[in-house]
Coordinates of C-alpha atoms in Angstrom, one line a residue:
M1 CA 39.4 -0.8 -21.0
T2 CA 39.0 2.5 -22.5
E3 CA 41.5 5.2 -24.0
K4 CA 40.8 7.4 -21.1
Q5 CA 41.8 6.3 -17.5
Y6 CA 41.8 7.7 -14.3
N7 CA 44.8 6.6 -12.8
C8 CA 45.6 8.1 -9.8
T9 CA 49.1 9.8 -9.4
E10 CA 48.4 12.3 -6.3
L11 CA 47.2 10.9 -2.7
L12 CA 43.4 11.5 -2.8
S13 CA 42.3 13.3 0.8
P14 CA 39.5 11.8 2.8
I15 CA 37.2 14.2 1.9
E16 CA 38.1 14.0 -1.9
K17 CA 37.5 9.9 -1.1
A18 CA 34.3 11.1 0.7
K19 CA 32.8 13.2 -1.6
G20 CA 33.6 10.6 -5.2
A21 CA 31.6 8.4 -3.2
F22 CA 28.7 10.5 -2.1
W23 CA 28.7 11.7 -5.5
G24 CA 29.1 8.4 -7.4
A25 CA 26.7 6.6 -5.4
A26 CA 24.0 9.0 -6.4
I27 CA 24.8 9.6 -9.7
G28 CA 24.7 5.7 -10.5
D29 CA 21.2 5.4 -8.6
A30 CA 20.3 8.1 -10.9
L31 CA 21.5 7.1 -13.8
G32 CA 20.2 3.6 -13.0
W33 CA 16.8 4.3 -12.0
P34 CA 15.0 4.5 -15.2
Y35 CA 16.3 1.2 -15.8
E36 CA 15.2 -0.4 -12.7
F37 CA 13.6 -3.7 -13.5
R38 CA 10.7 -2.5 -11.0
A39 CA 10.7 1.1 -12.0
S40 CA 7.3 1.0 -13.4
R41 CA 8.7 3.2 -16.4
V42 CA 6.2 4.4 -19.0
G43 CA 7.0 4.2 -22.3
S44 CA 10.3 2.9 -23.1
T45 CA 14.2 3.8 -22.5
D46 CA 15.7 4.3 -26.5
S47 CA 15.0 7.9 -26.3
L48 CA 16.8 8.4 -22.5
F49 CA 20.2 8.7 -22.8
G50 CA 22.3 10.5 -25.6
K51 CA 25.2 8.5 -27.5
D52 CA 27.9 8.4 -24.6
G53 CA 25.0 7.7 -22.3
L54 CA 26.7 10.1 -19.8
Q55 CA 23.6 12.7 -19.2
F56 CA 20.7 12.4 -17.4
H57 CA 16.9 12.7 -18.8
S58 CA 14.0 13.5 -17.3
W59 CA 11.2 10.6 -17.2
V60 CA 7.7 9.2 -16.5
R61 CA 6.8 6.5 -14.0
K62 CA 3.8 4.8 -13.1
S63 CA 3.0 5.6 -9.5
G64 CA 0.6 4.8 -7.0
G65 CA 0.4 1.3 -7.2
R66 CA -3.0 -0.6 -8.4
Y67 CA -5.6 1.1 -6.5
Y68 CA -4.0 4.7 -7.1
P69 CA -2.4 5.3 -10.4
Y70 CA -0.8 8.1 -11.7
D71 CA 2.2 9.8 -13.5
E72 CA 5.2 11.0 -12.0
E73 CA 7.9 12.5 -13.5
I74 CA 11.4 12.1 -12.6
R75 CA 13.4 15.3 -13.2
A76 CA 16.7 15.0 -15.1
G77 CA 19.3 13.9 -12.5
E78 CA 16.8 13.2 -9.5
Y79 CA 17.8 10.0 -7.1
S80 CA 16.0 7.3 -5.5
D81 CA 15.5 5.9 -2.5
D82 CA 19.2 4.6 -2.5
T83 CA 20.8 8.2 -1.8
Q84 CA 17.9 8.7 0.4
L85 CA 18.4 6.0 3.0
I86 CA 22.3 6.9 2.5
L87 CA 21.6 10.3 3.9
A88 CA 19.6 9.3 6.5
T89 CA 22.4 7.1 7.9
A90 CA 24.5 9.5 7.5
R91 CA 22.5 12.0 9.1
S92 CA 21.9 9.5 12.0
L93 CA 25.6 9.6 12.7
L94 CA 26.1 13.6 12.6
V95 CA 23.5 14.1 14.8
E96 CA 24.0 11.0 17.3
E97 CA 27.5 9.6 16.9
K98 CA 27.4 7.0 20.2
R99 CA 23.4 6.8 19.6
W100 CA 22.6 7.2 16.3
V101 CA 20.6 3.9 15.9
K102 CA 18.4 5.6 18.3
H103 CA 17.8 9.1 15.6
F104 CA 17.8 6.2 12.5
T105 CA 14.7 4.1 14.0
F106 CA 13.0 6.9 15.7
V107 CA 13.6 9.9 13.3
E108 CA 15.3 9.0 10.1
L109 CA 13.2 5.7 9.3
P110 CA 9.5 7.0 10.0
L111 CA 10.2 10.3 8.2
W112 CA 11.4 8.6 5.4
S113 CA 7.8 6.7 5.0
L114 CA 6.9 10.2 4.1
Y115 CA 8.7 11.1 0.8
E116 CA 10.8 7.5 0.3
R117 CA 11.2 7.4 -3.6
G118 CA 11.3 4.0 -4.8
G119 CA 11.8 2.1 -1.4
G120 CA 11.7 -1.3 -1.2
G121 CA 8.8 -3.4 0.6
A122 CA 10.8 -4.7 3.7
T123 CA 12.3 -1.1 4.2
K124 CA 8.9 0.6 3.9
R125 CA 7.5 -2.2 6.3
A126 CA 9.9 -1.4 8.6
A127 CA 9.6 1.9 8.5
E128 CA 6.0 1.7 9.3
A129 CA 6.7 -0.4 12.1
W130 CA 9.1 2.2 13.7
L131 CA 6.6 4.6 12.9
T132 CA 4.2 3.0 15.4
G133 CA 6.8 2.6 17.7
K134 CA 7.6 -1.3 17.7
E135 CA 10.9 -2.4 16.3
P136 CA 9.9 -4.7 12.5
W137 CA 10.7 -8.0 14.7
S138 CA 8.2 -7.2 18.0
G139 CA 6.3 -9.9 19.4
F140 CA 3.2 -7.1 19.1
L141 CA 3.0 -7.9 15.3
K142 CA 1.6 -10.2 13.4
P143 CA 3.8 -13.5 13.2
M144 CA 3.2 -13.2 9.2
D145 CA 4.8 -9.9 9.3
I146 CA 7.9 -10.8 11.8
K147 CA 8.5 -14.1 9.5
R148 CA 8.5 -11.5 6.0
Y149 CA 11.3 -9.3 7.8
F150 CA 13.2 -12.5 9.1
D151 CA 13.0 -13.7 5.3
A152 CA 14.2 -9.8 3.9
G153 CA 17.1 -10.9 2.3
G154 CA 17.3 -7.5 -0.1
N155 CA 19.7 -4.7 -1.0
G156 CA 18.0 -2.3 1.1
V157 CA 20.6 -2.6 3.9
A158 CA 24.0 -2.6 1.4
M159 CA 22.4 0.2 -0.6
R160 CA 22.4 2.8 2.6
I161 CA 25.7 1.8 4.8
M162 CA 28.2 3.8 2.7
P163 CA 28.6 6.3 5.5
H164 CA 29.7 3.9 8.1
V165 CA 32.6 3.1 6.6
V166 CA 33.5 6.9 5.7
C167 CA 33.3 7.9 8.7
Q168 CA 35.1 5.0 10.6
S169 CA 37.4 4.6 7.9
A170 CA 40.5 5.6 9.8
Q171 CA 39.2 2.4 11.7
R172 CA 42.8 -0.6 11.9
E173 CA 40.0 -2.7 12.7
F174 CA 37.2 -3.6 10.5
S175 CA 35.5 -5.0 13.2
I176 CA 33.9 -1.9 14.3
I177 CA 32.4 -0.8 11.2
A178 CA 31.1 -4.4 10.7
R179 CA 28.8 -4.0 14.0
E180 CA 27.5 -0.7 13.3
V181 CA 26.7 -2.0 9.8
V182 CA 24.6 -5.0 10.7
V183 CA 23.0 -3.1 13.4
N184 CA 22.0 -0.7 10.9
G185 CA 21.0 -3.5 8.7
I186 CA 18.6 -5.3 11.2
C187 CA 16.1 -2.2 11.3
T188 CA 15.2 -3.0 8.2
H189 CA 16.1 -6.5 7.3
G190 CA 16.5 -9.7 9.2
H191 CA 17.9 -12.4 6.6
P192 CA 21.5 -13.0 6.2
R193 CA 21.6 -12.5 2.9
A194 CA 20.5 -9.1 3.6
L195 CA 23.5 -8.8 6.2
V196 CA 25.9 -10.4 4.5
G197 CA 25.8 -8.9 1.5
A198 CA 26.5 -5.4 3.1
L199 CA 29.4 -6.8 5.1
A200 CA 30.9 -7.7 2.0
Y201 CA 30.2 -4.1 0.5
A202 CA 31.1 -2.8 3.2
Y203 CA 34.4 -4.3 3.5
A204 CA 35.5 -3.2 0.0
L205 CA 34.7 0.3 0.7
W206 CA 36.8 0.2 3.6
L207 CA 40.0 -1.4 1.9
A208 CA 39.0 1.4 -1.1
F209 CA 39.1 4.3 1.3
R210 CA 42.3 3.2 3.2
E211 CA 44.0 2.4 -0.2
E212 CA 46.7 5.1 -0.9
S213 CA 47.8 4.1 -4.3
T214 CA 45.3 3.1 -7.2
L215 CA 44.2 -0.3 -7.3
K216 CA 45.4 -2.9 -9.7
Y217 CA 43.0 -4.7 -11.9
G218 CA 40.8 -7.3 -9.5
E219 CA 42.7 -6.4 -6.5
L220 CA 39.3 -5.7 -4.6
L221 CA 37.9 -9.1 -5.0
D222 CA 41.3 -10.9 -4.2
Q223 CA 41.5 -9.5 -1.3
L224 CA 38.0 -9.7 -0.3
L225 CA 38.4 -13.6 -0.9
S226 CA 41.7 -13.7 0.9
S227 CA 40.2 -12.0 4.0
V228 CA 36.2 -13.9 4.3
G229 CA 37.4 -14.3 8.1
V230 CA 37.2 -10.9 8.7
W231 CA 34.5 -9.5 7.0
S232 CA 31.5 -12.5 7.7
I233 CA 31.8 -12.6 11.1
L234 CA 27.9 -12.1 13.0
P235 CA 28.3 -9.5 15.3
S236 CA 26.2 -9.2 18.5
V237 CA 23.6 -6.6 18.8
E238 CA 22.2 -7.9 21.8
S239 CA 22.9 -4.3 23.8
E240 CA 20.8 -2.6 21.4
F241 CA 18.3 -4.9 20.2
P242 CA 18.2 -7.3 23.6
S243 CA 15.1 -9.1 21.6
W244 CA 16.4 -9.6 18.4
G245 CA 18.5 -12.7 18.9
Q246 CA 15.5 -14.4 20.3
M247 CA 12.8 -13.7 17.5
A248 CA 15.6 -14.8 15.4
K249 CA 15.6 -18.3 16.9
K250 CA 11.9 -18.5 16.5
Y251 CA 11.8 -17.6 12.9
I252 CA 14.7 -19.1 11.4
R253 CA 13.7 -22.6 9.6
D254 CA 17.5 -23.6 11.2
T255 CA 20.0 -22.1 13.6
Y256 CA 20.3 -18.5 12.3
S257 CA 24.7 -19.2 12.8
S258 CA 24.3 -22.1 10.2
L259 CA 22.1 -19.8 7.8
W260 CA 24.5 -17.3 8.3
Q261 CA 27.3 -19.6 7.4
E262 CA 25.3 -20.8 4.0
T263 CA 25.1 -17.1 3.0
V264 CA 28.5 -16.5 3.8
N265 CA 29.3 -19.8 1.2
E266 CA 27.2 -17.9 -1.2
M267 CA 28.8 -14.7 -0.8
V268 CA 32.0 -16.4 -1.5
K269 CA 31.0 -18.1 -4.4
L270 CA 29.7 -15.0 -6.5
L271 CA 33.0 -13.2 -5.5
G272 CA 34.7 -16.0 -7.1
I273 CA 32.9 -16.0 -10.1
G274 CA 33.8 -12.1 -10.1
R275 CA 37.4 -13.4 -9.6
E276 CA 37.3 -16.4 -12.8
A277 CA 36.0 -13.2 -15.0
M278 CA 38.4 -10.9 -13.9
K279 CA 40.8 -13.7 -15.1
Q280 CA 39.7 -13.5 -18.5
G281 CA 40.2 -10.0 -19.0
A282 CA 39.1 -8.1 -22.0
L283 CA 37.5 -11.7 -23.3
S284 CA 35.0 -11.5 -20.5
V285 CA 31.5 -9.9 -21.3
D286 CA 30.1 -8.0 -18.1
R287 CA 26.5 -9.2 -19.1
E288 CA 27.2 -12.9 -19.1
T289 CA 28.6 -12.4 -15.7
L290 CA 26.0 -10.5 -14.0
E291 CA 23.5 -13.1 -15.6
R292 CA 25.9 -15.7 -13.7
F293 CA 25.6 -13.3 -10.6
G294 CA 21.7 -13.6 -10.8
C295 CA 21.3 -10.3 -11.9
F296 CA 18.3 -10.6 -14.4
D297 CA 16.5 -13.6 -12.8
K298 CA 13.8 -12.1 -11.2
K299 CA 13.4 -14.5 -8.4
I300 CA 16.8 -13.5 -6.3
N301 CA 18.6 -9.8 -8.7
G302 CA 16.9 -7.9 -5.6
A303 CA 19.0 -9.6 -3.3
G304 CA 21.8 -8.0 -0.7
T305 CA 24.8 -10.6 -1.9
V306 CA 24.0 -10.4 -5.6
A307 CA 23.8 -6.6 -5.4
A308 CA 27.0 -6.6 -3.7
G309 CA 29.1 -9.2 -5.7
A310 CA 27.8 -7.4 -8.7
A311 CA 29.0 -4.1 -7.6
I312 CA 32.5 -5.4 -6.4
F313 CA 33.0 -6.9 -9.4
L314 CA 32.4 -4.1 -11.9
A315 CA 34.4 -1.6 -9.4
S316 CA 37.6 -4.3 -9.8
R317 CA 37.3 -4.5 -13.2
Y318 CA 36.6 -0.6 -14.2
A319 CA 38.9 1.0 -11.1
A320 CA 41.0 2.6 -13.4
D321 CA 38.3 3.6 -16.0
P322 CA 35.3 4.4 -13.2
L323 CA 33.0 6.4 -15.8
H324 CA 32.7 2.7 -18.1
G325 CA 31.8 0.8 -15.0
I326 CA 29.1 3.1 -13.6
L327 CA 27.4 3.0 -16.7
E328 CA 28.3 -1.0 -17.1
A329 CA 26.1 -0.8 -14.1
A330 CA 23.6 1.8 -14.9
F331 CA 22.6 0.3 -18.1
S332 CA 22.3 -3.5 -17.4
Q333 CA 18.7 -3.5 -18.2
G334 CA 16.5 -6.2 -16.2
A335 CA 18.9 -6.1 -13.3
D336 CA 18.4 -3.8 -10.6
T337 CA 20.2 -1.2 -11.8
D338 CA 19.6 1.8 -10.0
T339 CA 21.1 -0.3 -6.7
I340 CA 23.9 -1.6 -8.3
A341 CA 25.3 1.3 -10.0
S342 CA 24.7 3.2 -6.5
M343 CA 27.0 0.9 -5.0
T344 CA 29.2 0.8 -7.6
G345 CA 29.6 4.8 -8.3
G346 CA 30.4 4.4 -4.7
L347 CA 33.2 2.4 -4.9
L348 CA 34.5 3.8 -7.7
G349 CA 34.1 7.3 -6.0
A350 CA 36.0 5.6 -2.8
I351 CA 38.5 4.7 -5.6
A352 CA 39.1 7.8 -7.5
G353 CA 37.7 10.5 -6.7
T354 CA 35.6 13.1 -7.9
E355 CA 37.3 13.9 -11.2
W356 CA 36.0 11.4 -13.3
L357 CA 32.4 12.5 -12.3
D358 CA 33.1 16.4 -13.7
P359 CA 30.8 16.4 -16.6
I360 CA 28.2 15.2 -14.6
R361 CA 27.6 15.8 -11.4
R362 CA 26.2 19.3 -11.5
Q363 CA 23.1 18.3 -12.9
L364 CA 22.7 15.8 -9.9
Q365 CA 20.1 16.3 -7.5
D366 CA 21.3 18.3 -4.2
A367 CA 25.1 18.3 -5.4
D368 CA 26.2 20.5 -3.1
Y369 CA 24.2 18.9 -0.3
L370 CA 25.7 15.4 -0.6
A371 CA 29.3 17.3 -1.1
S372 CA 28.5 19.0 2.5
V373 CA 27.7 15.9 4.2
A374 CA 30.4 14.1 2.7
G375 CA 32.8 16.8 4.3
V376 CA 31.0 16.6 7.3
I377 CA 31.2 12.9 8.2
T378 CA 35.0 12.9 7.5
G379 CA 35.7 15.7 9.9
E380 CA 37.7 17.3 7.3
N381 CA 36.0 20.7 5.9
R382 CA 38.5 22.3 3.7
D383 CA 37.3 26.5 3.6
N384 CA 34.6 28.1 4.9
S385 CA 32.3 26.7 1.9
W386 CA 32.1 24.0 3.5
Q387 CA 29.4 24.2 5.9
P388 CA 27.8 21.7 8.4
A389 CA 24.3 20.4 7.0
N390 CA 21.2 21.7 8.9
L391 CA 20.8 18.5 10.9
P392 CA 18.2 19.3 13.5
L393 CA 17.8 17.4 16.8
F394 CA 14.1 15.9 17.1
P395 CA 12.8 15.7 20.8
R396 CA 11.4 12.2 20.4
R397 CA 10.3 9.9 18.0
I398 CA 8.2 10.2 15.7
N399 CA 4.6 9.0 15.2
K400 CA 1.7 8.4 12.8
K401 CA 0.3 12.1 14.2
D402 CA 3.6 14.2 13.2
I403 CA 3.3 12.7 9.5
D404 CA -0.6 13.7 9.3
E405 CA 0.5 17.1 10.5
I406 CA 2.9 17.5 7.7
L407 CA 0.3 16.4 5.3
E408 CA -2.1 18.8 6.8
R409 CA -0.3 21.8 7.0
L410 CA 1.4 20.9 3.6
S411 CA -2.3 20.9 2.0
K412 CA -2.9 24.5 3.2
C413 CA 0.1 25.6 2.0
K414 CA 1.5 27.8 -1.0
E415 CA 4.5 28.0 -3.1
G416 CA 7.1 29.9 -1.5
D417 CA 5.8 29.2 2.4
I418 CA 8.3 28.2 4.8
I419 CA 7.0 25.6 7.4
S420 CA 8.2 25.5 10.9
L421 CA 8.2 22.0 12.9
E422 CA 8.6 21.7 16.7
N423 CA 12.2 21.4 16.7
Q424 CA 13.2 24.2 14.7
A425 CA 13.3 22.3 11.1
E426 CA 11.9 23.8 8.2
F427 CA 10.3 22.8 5.1
N428 CA 10.5 25.3 2.1
V429 CA 7.6 24.8 -0.3
I430 CA 9.7 25.0 -3.8
K431 CA 6.5 23.8 -5.9
I432 CA 3.2 22.5 -5.8
I433 CA 2.7 19.5 -8.4
Q434 CA -0.9 18.0 -10.0
H435 CA 0.0 14.9 -11.6
P436 CA -1.5 13.2 -14.6
K437 CA -4.1 11.1 -13.3
R438 CA -4.6 7.5 -14.8
S439 CA -8.4 7.0 -12.9
P440 CA -10.6 9.8 -13.2
N441 CA -11.2 9.4 -9.2
I442 CA -7.9 10.0 -8.3
Q443 CA -6.0 13.1 -7.6
A444 CA -2.4 12.9 -6.5
T445 CA -0.5 16.2 -5.7
S446 CA 3.4 16.2 -4.4
W447 CA 4.9 18.9 -2.7
K448 CA 8.8 19.8 -3.7
L449 CA 10.2 20.6 -0.1
L450 CA 14.0 21.6 0.7
W451 CA 14.8 20.6 3.9
F452 CA 17.5 19.5 6.5
G453 CA 19.5 22.3 5.0
G454 CA 19.5 21.1 1.2
Q455 CA 18.1 18.0 0.9
T456 CA 15.4 18.0 -1.9
I457 CA 12.4 15.9 -1.3
Y458 CA 8.7 15.1 -2.9
V459 CA 5.8 14.4 -0.7
T460 CA 3.0 13.1 -2.1
K461 CA -0.8 13.0 -1.0
I462 CA -3.4 10.7 -3.0
R463 CA -7.2 11.6 -2.6
R464 CA -9.8 10.0 -4.2
L465 CA -12.5 12.6 -6.0
Q466 CA -15.5 11.2 -4.7
D467 CA -14.3 11.5 -1.1
F468 CA -13.4 15.0 -1.3
S469 CA -16.1 16.7 -4.3
S470 CA -19.4 15.1 -4.8
T471 CA -19.6 12.8 -2.0
Q472 CA -18.2 15.8 0.7
E473 CA -20.8 18.4 -1.0
T474 CA -23.5 15.5 -0.3
R475 CA -22.2 15.2 3.3
T476 CA -22.2 18.6 3.8
T477 CA -25.9 19.4 2.1
L478 CA -27.3 16.6 4.0
F479 CA -25.8 16.2 7.5
D480 CA -24.3 19.6 8.6
H481 CA -27.5 20.8 10.0
A482 CA -28.7 17.9 11.9
P483 CA -30.0 18.7 15.0
A484 CA -27.2 16.7 17.6
H485 CA -30.0 15.5 20.1
S486 CA -33.0 14.9 18.2
E487 CA -36.0 13.1 19.7
M488 CA -36.5 9.8 17.4
L489 CA -39.6 7.9 17.0
P490 CA -39.4 4.4 18.0
V491 CA -39.2 2.2 14.5
T492 CA -39.1 -1.8 13.8
T493 CA -37.3 -3.2 11.6
I494 CA -37.9 -6.5 9.9
K495 CA -34.9 -7.2 7.4
T496 CA -31.9 -5.6 6.5
K497 CA -29.5 -6.7 3.8
V498 CA -27.1 -5.4 1.0
K499 CA -28.0 -4.9 -2.5
L500 CA -24.6 -5.5 -4.9
P501 CA -24.9 -4.6 -8.0
V502 CA -22.9 -6.9 -10.6
S503 CA -22.1 -7.1 -14.2
N504 CA -22.7 -11.2 -14.3
L505 CA -25.1 -12.1 -12.2
E506 CA -24.6 -16.3 -12.4
K507 CA -21.0 -15.8 -12.1
S508 CA -21.3 -13.8 -9.1
R509 CA -23.9 -16.1 -7.3
R510 CA -21.3 -18.9 -8.3
F511 CA -18.5 -17.2 -6.5
Y512 CA -20.8 -16.3 -3.8
E513 CA -22.2 -19.7 -3.5
K514 CA -19.6 -22.1 -4.1
A515 CA -16.4 -20.4 -3.2
L516 CA -17.6 -18.5 -0.5
G517 CA -20.4 -21.2 0.4
L518 CA -23.2 -18.8 1.2
P519 CA -26.6 -20.2 1.0
V520 CA -29.3 -19.1 -1.4
S521 CA -31.9 -18.3 0.6
E522 CA -33.9 -16.3 -2.4
E523 CA -33.8 -16.0 -6.4
S524 CA -35.0 -14.4 -9.6
E525 CA -34.3 -13.9 -12.9
N526 CA -33.1 -10.5 -11.5
F527 CA -31.5 -11.2 -8.0
V528 CA -30.0 -13.7 -5.9
S529 CA -30.4 -13.7 -2.2
F530 CA -27.8 -15.4 0.4
S531 CA -29.5 -15.7 3.6
G532 CA -31.3 -12.7 3.2
I533 CA -28.2 -10.8 4.0
I534 CA -26.6 -10.0 1.0
S535 CA -28.5 -9.4 -2.4
L536 CA -27.2 -9.7 -6.1
V537 CA -28.7 -7.6 -8.3
K538 CA -28.0 -7.1 -12.1
K539 CA -26.2 -4.1 -13.1
S540 CA -29.1 -2.9 -15.0
H541 CA -31.0 -2.3 -11.4
E542 CA -28.3 0.4 -10.4
S543 CA -28.9 2.0 -13.7
E544 CA -32.7 2.3 -13.3
I545 CA -32.3 4.0 -9.7
L546 CA -29.7 6.2 -11.3
K547 CA -31.9 6.9 -14.0
A548 CA -34.7 7.8 -11.8
L549 CA -33.1 10.0 -9.3
S550 CA -32.1 13.8 -9.7
Q551 CA -29.3 14.3 -11.7
E552 CA -28.1 17.1 -10.3
R553 CA -25.7 15.0 -7.7
K554 CA -23.3 12.3 -8.3
Y555 CA -24.1 9.5 -6.2
N556 CA -21.4 6.6 -4.0
I557 CA -23.0 3.7 -5.4
F558 CA -20.4 1.0 -4.5
S559 CA -23.0 -0.7 -2.5
I560 CA -27.1 -0.3 -2.5
I561 CA -28.4 -0.8 1.4
H562 CA -31.9 -2.5 1.5
I563 CA -33.9 -2.4 4.0
E564 CA -37.8 -3.6 4.9
T565 CA -40.0 -1.7 7.9
S566 CA -42.8 -2.0 9.2
S567 CA -42.5 1.3 10.5
L568 CA -42.1 3.4 7.3
E569 CA -43.3 6.4 7.8
A570 CA -41.7 6.8 11.3
T571 CA -38.4 5.9 9.7
R572 CA -39.0 8.6 7.0
E573 CA -39.6 11.2 9.6
N574 CA -36.6 10.2 11.4
V575 CA -34.4 10.7 8.0
R576 CA -36.3 13.9 7.7
K577 CA -35.1 14.9 11.7
F578 CA -32.0 13.8 10.9
G579 CA -31.4 16.7 8.3
V580 CA -31.1 14.1 5.1
K581 CA -33.0 15.0 2.1
I582 CA -35.5 11.9 0.6
L583 CA -34.2 11.2 -2.5
Q584 CA -37.3 9.4 -3.9
S585 CA -40.3 8.0 -2.6
G586 CA -43.2 6.3 -4.3
K587 CA -44.3 2.3 -4.8
D588 CA -42.4 -0.4 -6.3
N589 CA -45.6 -1.0 -8.8
E590 CA -49.1 -0.8 -8.5
R591 CA -49.2 -3.4 -5.6
G592 CA -46.1 -3.5 -4.7
P593 CA -44.6 -1.7 -1.1
K594 CA -44.3 1.8 -0.3
Y595 CA -40.5 2.9 -0.4
F596 CA -38.4 5.9 -0.2
R597 CA -34.4 6.1 -1.0
C598 CA -31.9 8.5 0.6
L599 CA -28.0 8.6 1.6
D600 CA -25.9 7.2 4.3
P601 CA -23.7 9.2 6.0
D602 CA -20.9 8.1 3.5
G603 CA -22.9 8.7 0.5
N604 CA -24.4 5.1 -0.6
I605 CA -28.0 4.7 -1.3
V606 CA -30.3 3.5 1.8
E607 CA -33.3 1.9 0.3
I608 CA -36.1 1.8 2.7
F609 CA -39.1 -0.4 1.6
E610 CA -42.6 -0.7 3.9
S611 CA -42.5 -4.8 4.6
I612 CA -46.0 -6.1 3.3
K613 CA -47.5 -9.0 5.8
I614 CA -48.5 -11.7 3.2
A615 CA -51.9 -13.6 5.0

């Protein structure tokens, strides 16, 4: 224990606990995000935090994945997907209390795919499925995708279910909350690890909200272990999702109930590890305990059970010293720190209220909005400053067309604009950001928006510059004035093949011939042709063509389309009629065939050679 402790001598109000939970979760998320094992942080964390650790700092993450890399600055106090999904759950409960799951799956998850920051794979895949109007276990999806859904046991459920407990904290029976938690969970995850972990965490939150005095050291763990039969029951979800149970039977290796019980036993074992560490008191080392939980094992540290066990352990250990607890979670480098710190902070906020968060909460992104949502969801707004968050009703399911429309409107906006949607919701465009790029062909633009009455989001659109600059210029020049219905001359095509410039002809030959099984039909020192369709050529061939062509325009040379025809002049005339400029024409050599080169609609070089009959 540290010197400063937060033993509550006064009874905390429900709204004080709710604000503490929302703020604590978001602060833990923001503090822990740079340390997350998959944060793709640029540089080290050595200079991120001050001596006491209790401050936010800006940092840079590599975003866009392997193919669209760019640097994204995360401003001090900004949170990730954990807090975004907490707010998405809260809004669903506030907008349609009895039909919240419809709002969550029809509106919140599809919209979240537009602005997610650091989201997990399972949740993103599920959001994309809901965006297309399909449940992530739908039989209309590929069997491999359905299997991935039922294999998804990550902490993406446990991280977001806190609003269910805040909204229903007065319930005398946990079963009502448990059912909502599982219904919420299966919207994105199908494996019991995700759902059991969420239930254990929800039960710990429920105990914290109902506790009227300071929890004793280790009391939270003790109560969970003595009430396993209460929080570990799998409720029925048939009324919300009639097909889910049948699909679970089809895709789970054993019966779902047996896998569920295995996972409950796993959760109980983790809680037992925590209680064992608590008995050691000051002698226990948090990192060693978290290591026993599996928090630093990359194979399992994202599991829902692991995150729940770690958060419950740290909240039990530091109930009287919550600042220490949230920092231990946030700075456990190598663990899923943003989620564990968020869940720990949510629990500690429900236990200790808000006073312990005063030194840092004003630096937190959307602190007022989080407090507003907490106030509304408890139904106990204390004064006129507590106004309900602006929660617009969407009249229908959000689909891909809606997302594309938002992106299109953003691409035409400027800072300060207000974009209104059909449901009267508004996006305030705060800032337009052009990110530093890691590839010369990539441009990433983000729009910093304020919406839903006070939440800050970032919407990012990535484009390949060749698609929007040189190639777009080429398309406009070549095709915009092409006649719609030109009479074309008849053409006889003899042979068509695609030339692929390669760096290592022999290595590429082995790949296509040996690995892919394509038969070699023709070869020379400079090329290898397979079945007369694909022809590998040395990279120097590409360079020679570019050197011969005009340098005024950059060409798309991912591939070179090679066509041989007995009607060269007719083909040339057709190309001209289409409005395409001939880039180059001539003879391959003194005795070789005539040819010309132009571009196809995508900017690829197309070369048309006259076929020479050999007597």
